[in-house]
Coordinates of C-alpha atoms in Angstrom, one line a residue:
X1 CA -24.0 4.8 -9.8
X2 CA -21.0 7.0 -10.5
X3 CA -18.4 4.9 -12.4
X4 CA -14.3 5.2 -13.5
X5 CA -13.5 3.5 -16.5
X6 CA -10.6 1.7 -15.6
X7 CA -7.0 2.7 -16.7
X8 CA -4.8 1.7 -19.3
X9 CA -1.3 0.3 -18.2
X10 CA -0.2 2.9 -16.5
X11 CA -0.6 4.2 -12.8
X12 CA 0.4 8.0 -12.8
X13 CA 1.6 10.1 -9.3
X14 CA 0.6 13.9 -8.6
X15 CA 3.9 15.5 -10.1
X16 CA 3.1 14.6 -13.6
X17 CA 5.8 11.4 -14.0
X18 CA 4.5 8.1 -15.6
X19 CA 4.7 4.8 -13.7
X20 CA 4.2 2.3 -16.0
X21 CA 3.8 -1.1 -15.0
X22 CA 2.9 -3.0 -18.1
X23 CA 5.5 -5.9 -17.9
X24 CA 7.2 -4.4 -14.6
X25 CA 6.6 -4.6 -11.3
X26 CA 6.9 -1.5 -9.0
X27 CA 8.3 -1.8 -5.4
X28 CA 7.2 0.1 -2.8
X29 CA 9.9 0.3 -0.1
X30 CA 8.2 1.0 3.4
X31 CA 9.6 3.6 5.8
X32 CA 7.8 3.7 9.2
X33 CA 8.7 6.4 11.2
X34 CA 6.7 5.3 14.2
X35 CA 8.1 3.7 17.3
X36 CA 5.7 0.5 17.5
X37 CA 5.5 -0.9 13.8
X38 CA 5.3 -4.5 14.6
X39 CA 8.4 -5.1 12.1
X40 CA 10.6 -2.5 12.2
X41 CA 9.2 -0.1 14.6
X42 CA 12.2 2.6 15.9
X43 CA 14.3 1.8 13.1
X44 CA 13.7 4.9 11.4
X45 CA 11.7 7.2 14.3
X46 CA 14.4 9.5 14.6
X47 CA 14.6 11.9 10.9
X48 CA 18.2 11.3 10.4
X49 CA 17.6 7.2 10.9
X50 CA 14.2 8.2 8.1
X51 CA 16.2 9.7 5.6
X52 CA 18.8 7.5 5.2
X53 CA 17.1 4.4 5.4
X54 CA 14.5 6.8 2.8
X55 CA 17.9 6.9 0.4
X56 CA 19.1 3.4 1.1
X57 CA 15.8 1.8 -0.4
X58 CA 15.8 4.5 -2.9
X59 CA 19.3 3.0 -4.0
X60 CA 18.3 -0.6 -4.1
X61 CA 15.7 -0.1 -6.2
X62 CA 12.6 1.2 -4.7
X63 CA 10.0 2.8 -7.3
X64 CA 8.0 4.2 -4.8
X65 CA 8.3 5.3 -0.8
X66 CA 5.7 4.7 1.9
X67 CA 5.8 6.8 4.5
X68 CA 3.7 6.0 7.8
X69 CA 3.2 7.9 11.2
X70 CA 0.6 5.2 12.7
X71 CA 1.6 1.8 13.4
X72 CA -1.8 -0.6 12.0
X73 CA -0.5 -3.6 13.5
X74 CA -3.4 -5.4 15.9
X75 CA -3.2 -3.9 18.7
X76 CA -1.9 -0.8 17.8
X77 CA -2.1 2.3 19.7
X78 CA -3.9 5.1 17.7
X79 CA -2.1 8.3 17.5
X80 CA -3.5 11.7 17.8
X81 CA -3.3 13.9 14.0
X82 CA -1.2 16.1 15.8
X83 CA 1.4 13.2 16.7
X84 CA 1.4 11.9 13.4
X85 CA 2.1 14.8 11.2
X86 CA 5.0 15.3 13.8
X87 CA 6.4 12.1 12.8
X88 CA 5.8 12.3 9.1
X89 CA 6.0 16.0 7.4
X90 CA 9.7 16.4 8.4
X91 CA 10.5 13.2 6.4
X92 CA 8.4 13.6 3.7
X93 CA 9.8 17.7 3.0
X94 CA 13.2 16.3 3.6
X95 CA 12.6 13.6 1.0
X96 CA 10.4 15.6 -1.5
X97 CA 13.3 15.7 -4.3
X98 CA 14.0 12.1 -4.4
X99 CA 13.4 10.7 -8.0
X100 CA 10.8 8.2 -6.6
X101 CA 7.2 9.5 -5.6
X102 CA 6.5 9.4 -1.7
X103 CA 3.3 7.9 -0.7
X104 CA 1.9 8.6 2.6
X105 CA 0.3 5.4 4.9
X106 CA -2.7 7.3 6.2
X107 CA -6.4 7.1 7.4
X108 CA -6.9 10.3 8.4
X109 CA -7.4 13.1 5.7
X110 CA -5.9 16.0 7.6
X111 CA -2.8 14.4 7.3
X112 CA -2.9 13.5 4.0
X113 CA -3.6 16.6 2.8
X114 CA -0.6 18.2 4.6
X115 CA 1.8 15.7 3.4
X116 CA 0.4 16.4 -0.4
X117 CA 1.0 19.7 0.8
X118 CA 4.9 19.1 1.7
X119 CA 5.7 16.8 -1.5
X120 CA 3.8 13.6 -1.3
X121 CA 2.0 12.3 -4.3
X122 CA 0.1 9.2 -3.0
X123 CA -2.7 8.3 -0.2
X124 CA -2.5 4.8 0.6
X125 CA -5.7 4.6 2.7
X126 CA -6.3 1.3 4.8
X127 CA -9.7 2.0 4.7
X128 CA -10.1 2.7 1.1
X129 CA -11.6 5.9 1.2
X130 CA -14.2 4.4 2.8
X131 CA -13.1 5.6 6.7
X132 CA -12.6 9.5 6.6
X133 CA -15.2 11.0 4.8
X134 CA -13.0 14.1 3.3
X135 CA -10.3 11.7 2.6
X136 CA -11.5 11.1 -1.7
X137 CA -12.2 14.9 -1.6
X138 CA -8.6 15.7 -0.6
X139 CA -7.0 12.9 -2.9
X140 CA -8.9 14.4 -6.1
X141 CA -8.5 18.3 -4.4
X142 CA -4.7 17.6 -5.1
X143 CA -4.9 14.9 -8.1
X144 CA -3.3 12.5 -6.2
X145 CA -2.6 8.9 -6.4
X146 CA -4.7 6.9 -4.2
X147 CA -4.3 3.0 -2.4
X148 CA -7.6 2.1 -1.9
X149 CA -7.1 -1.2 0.6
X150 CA -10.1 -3.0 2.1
X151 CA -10.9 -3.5 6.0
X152 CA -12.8 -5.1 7.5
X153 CA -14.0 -3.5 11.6
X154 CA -13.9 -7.2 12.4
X155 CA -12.7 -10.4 11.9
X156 CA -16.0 -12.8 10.4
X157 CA -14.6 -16.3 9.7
X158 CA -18.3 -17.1 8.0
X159 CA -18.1 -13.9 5.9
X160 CA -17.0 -14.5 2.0
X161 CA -14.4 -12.8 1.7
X162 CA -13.7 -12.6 -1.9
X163 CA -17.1 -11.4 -2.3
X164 CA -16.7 -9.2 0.2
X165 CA -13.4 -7.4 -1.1
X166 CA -15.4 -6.7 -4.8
X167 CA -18.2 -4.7 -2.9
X168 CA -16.0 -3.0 -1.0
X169 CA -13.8 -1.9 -3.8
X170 CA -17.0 -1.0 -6.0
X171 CA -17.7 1.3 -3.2
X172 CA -14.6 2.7 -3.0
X173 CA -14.0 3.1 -6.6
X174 CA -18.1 5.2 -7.2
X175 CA -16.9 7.3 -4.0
X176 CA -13.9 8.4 -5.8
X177 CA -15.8 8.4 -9.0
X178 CA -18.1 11.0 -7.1
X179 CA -15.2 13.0 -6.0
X180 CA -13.7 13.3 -9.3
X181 CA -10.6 10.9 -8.4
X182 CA -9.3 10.6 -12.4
X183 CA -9.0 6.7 -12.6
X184 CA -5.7 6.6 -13.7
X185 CA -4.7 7.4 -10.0
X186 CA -6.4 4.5 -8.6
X187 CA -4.5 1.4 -7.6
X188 CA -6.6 -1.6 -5.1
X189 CA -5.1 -3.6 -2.3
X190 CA -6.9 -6.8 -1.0
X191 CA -5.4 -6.0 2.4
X192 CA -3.8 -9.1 3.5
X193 CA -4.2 -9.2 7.2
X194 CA -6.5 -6.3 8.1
X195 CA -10.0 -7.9 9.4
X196 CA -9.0 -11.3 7.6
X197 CA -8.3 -14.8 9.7
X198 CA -5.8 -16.9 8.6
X199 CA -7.8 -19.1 5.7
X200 CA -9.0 -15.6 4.5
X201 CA -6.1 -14.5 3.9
X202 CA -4.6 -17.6 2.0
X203 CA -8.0 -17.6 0.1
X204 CA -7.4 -13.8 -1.0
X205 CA -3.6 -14.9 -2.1
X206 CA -4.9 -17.7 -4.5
X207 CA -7.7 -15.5 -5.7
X208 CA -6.1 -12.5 -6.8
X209 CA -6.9 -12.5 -10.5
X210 CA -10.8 -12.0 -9.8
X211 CA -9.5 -8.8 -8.2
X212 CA -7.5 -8.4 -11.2
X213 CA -10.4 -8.5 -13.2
X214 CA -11.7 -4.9 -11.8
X215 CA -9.2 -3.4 -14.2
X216 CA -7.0 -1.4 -11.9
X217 CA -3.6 -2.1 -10.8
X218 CA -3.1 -3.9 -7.6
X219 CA -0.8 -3.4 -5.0
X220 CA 0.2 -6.3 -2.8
X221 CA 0.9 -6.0 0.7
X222 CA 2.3 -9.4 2.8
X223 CA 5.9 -8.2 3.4
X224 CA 6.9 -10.2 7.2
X225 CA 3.3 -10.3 8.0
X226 CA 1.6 -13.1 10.5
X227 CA 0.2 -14.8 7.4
X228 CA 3.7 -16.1 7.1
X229 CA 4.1 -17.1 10.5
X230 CA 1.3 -18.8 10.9
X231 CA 2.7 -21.3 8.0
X232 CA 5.6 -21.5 9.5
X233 CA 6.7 -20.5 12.7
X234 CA 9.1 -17.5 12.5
X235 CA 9.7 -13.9 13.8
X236 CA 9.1 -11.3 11.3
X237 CA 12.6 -10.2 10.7
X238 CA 12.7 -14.2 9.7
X239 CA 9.9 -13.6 7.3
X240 CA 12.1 -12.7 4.1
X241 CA 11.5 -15.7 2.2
X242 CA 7.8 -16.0 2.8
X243 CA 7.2 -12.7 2.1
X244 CA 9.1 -13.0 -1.5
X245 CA 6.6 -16.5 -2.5
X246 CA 3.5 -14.5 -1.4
X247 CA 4.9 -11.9 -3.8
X248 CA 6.3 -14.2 -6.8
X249 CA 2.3 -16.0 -6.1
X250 CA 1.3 -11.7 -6.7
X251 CA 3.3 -10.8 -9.4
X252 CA 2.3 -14.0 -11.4
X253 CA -1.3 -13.7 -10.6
X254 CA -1.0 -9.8 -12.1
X255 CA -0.1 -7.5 -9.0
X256 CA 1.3 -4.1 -10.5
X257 CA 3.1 -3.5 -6.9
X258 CA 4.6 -4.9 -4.2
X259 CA 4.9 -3.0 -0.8
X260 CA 8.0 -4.4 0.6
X261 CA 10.1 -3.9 3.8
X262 CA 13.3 -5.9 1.8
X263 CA 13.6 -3.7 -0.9
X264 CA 16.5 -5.0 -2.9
X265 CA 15.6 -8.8 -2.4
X266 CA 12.6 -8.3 -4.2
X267 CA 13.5 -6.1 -6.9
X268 CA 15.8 -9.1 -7.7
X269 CA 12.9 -11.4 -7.0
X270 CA 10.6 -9.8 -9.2
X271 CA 13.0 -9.2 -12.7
X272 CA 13.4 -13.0 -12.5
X273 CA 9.8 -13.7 -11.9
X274 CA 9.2 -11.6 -14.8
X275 CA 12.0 -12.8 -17.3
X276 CA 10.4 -16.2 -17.2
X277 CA 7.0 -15.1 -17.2
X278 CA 7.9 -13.1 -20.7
X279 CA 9.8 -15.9 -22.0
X280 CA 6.5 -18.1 -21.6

């Protein structure tokens, strides 16, 4: 089996710059410009609406920007290639000189490699490379950072889950070995939500050190998901408070990012978290 050795402390993106996050946490603002997200879809559809909301959460503190065409809520509607590129290149030229690195929220490889093309310098893949077949071949083409998150096609409430997350990963991580991804480029989301049920999902929250254990940084996704409001009962523009627990829980447990609608709450969130845990 191909292999990576897994990085030191460091995660790097495709235009050369170092983001270390030994000892600090990196927060990844979202920025949907789709009509349908299930939090904040429309808020930024139109490319003026994009790029300032882009700047605003590049101001509060955002280390990196994720930029998504396709809403991945359940039930979404899938969007042609063709539509998505149309929602997401304009942003992602227009933002290409920020000082942060723009990821792009993608399953399909053609649009990935256009926005690497246009300025991006991450692939955060729901389907950890394991979906599109040319999507690790495009990530290593343009040494790109890559999200690998795992999915499941369905929901298995018999299934064990945490067991099920470490093959998937080993996949992922010997198809990007085979493609010559460089494993400092590699960063592993659990995936909180996709193909989970609710128990799943609190299981894969308290178990996040055995996915810690793999060696590469992991990026932690809850931010106003149903997960919260199925513990209690809220709308997900109500969800701030569970989403920054789920992420304190992360960041203690050893998550390297946070992907984060609420940008400056949790920057805040996480300096504290990690004052106290250095102080220990």
């Amino acid at each position: 089996m191909a292999s990576l050795t897994p990085p030191t402390q460091r995660l790097f993106d495709a235009r050369g710059r170092e983001l270390r996050y030994g000892g600090r946490t990196l927060v990844m603002g979202i920025l949907n410009v789709t009509p349908d997200s299930f939090s904040d879809g429309g808020r930024s559809a139109a490319l003026d609406d994009a790029l300032a909301n882009a700047h605003r959460l590049v101001a509060e503190g955002a280390d990196i920007l994720d930029i998504g065409g396709e809403s991945t809520r359940p039930g979404h509607t899938p969007v042609s290639p063709d539509e998505e590129l149309r929602r997401v290149l304009p942003a992602i030229e227009a933002l290409a000189d920020l000082p942060v690195p723009i990821s792009v929220d993608t399953q399909k490889a053609v649009v990935a490699e256009a926005a690497l093309r246009k300025g991006a310098a991450i692939v955060n893949d729901i389907w950890g490379l394991m979906g599109d077949p040319e999507m690790a071949r495009v990530a290593a083409t343009y040494d790109a950072g890559v999200v690998a998150m795992h999915n499941r096609a369905s929901v298995d409430p018999n299934v064990d889950i945490v067991a099920d997350i470490l093959a998937f990963f080993e996949q992922s991580l010997e198809r990007a070995a085979r493609a010559g991804i460089r494993a400092d480029r590699i960063s592993l989301d659990p995936g909180i939500g996709f193909g989970k049920t609710f128990e799943q999902n609190l299981r894969v929250l308290a178990s996040l050190a055995e996915f810690g254990k793999l060696g590469f940084p992991l990026l932690l996704g809850t931010s106003r998901k149903s997960l919260i409001g199925k513990v209690i009962e809220t709308t997900p523009a109500e969800r701030l408070p569970g989403t920054i627990a789920s992420n304190v829980i992360g960041i203690m447990a050893g998550c390297a990012i946070i992907r984060v609608h609420d940008v400056a709450a949790h920057v805040q969130a996480a300096r504290v978290t990690e004052a106290i845990l250095h102080a220990a």
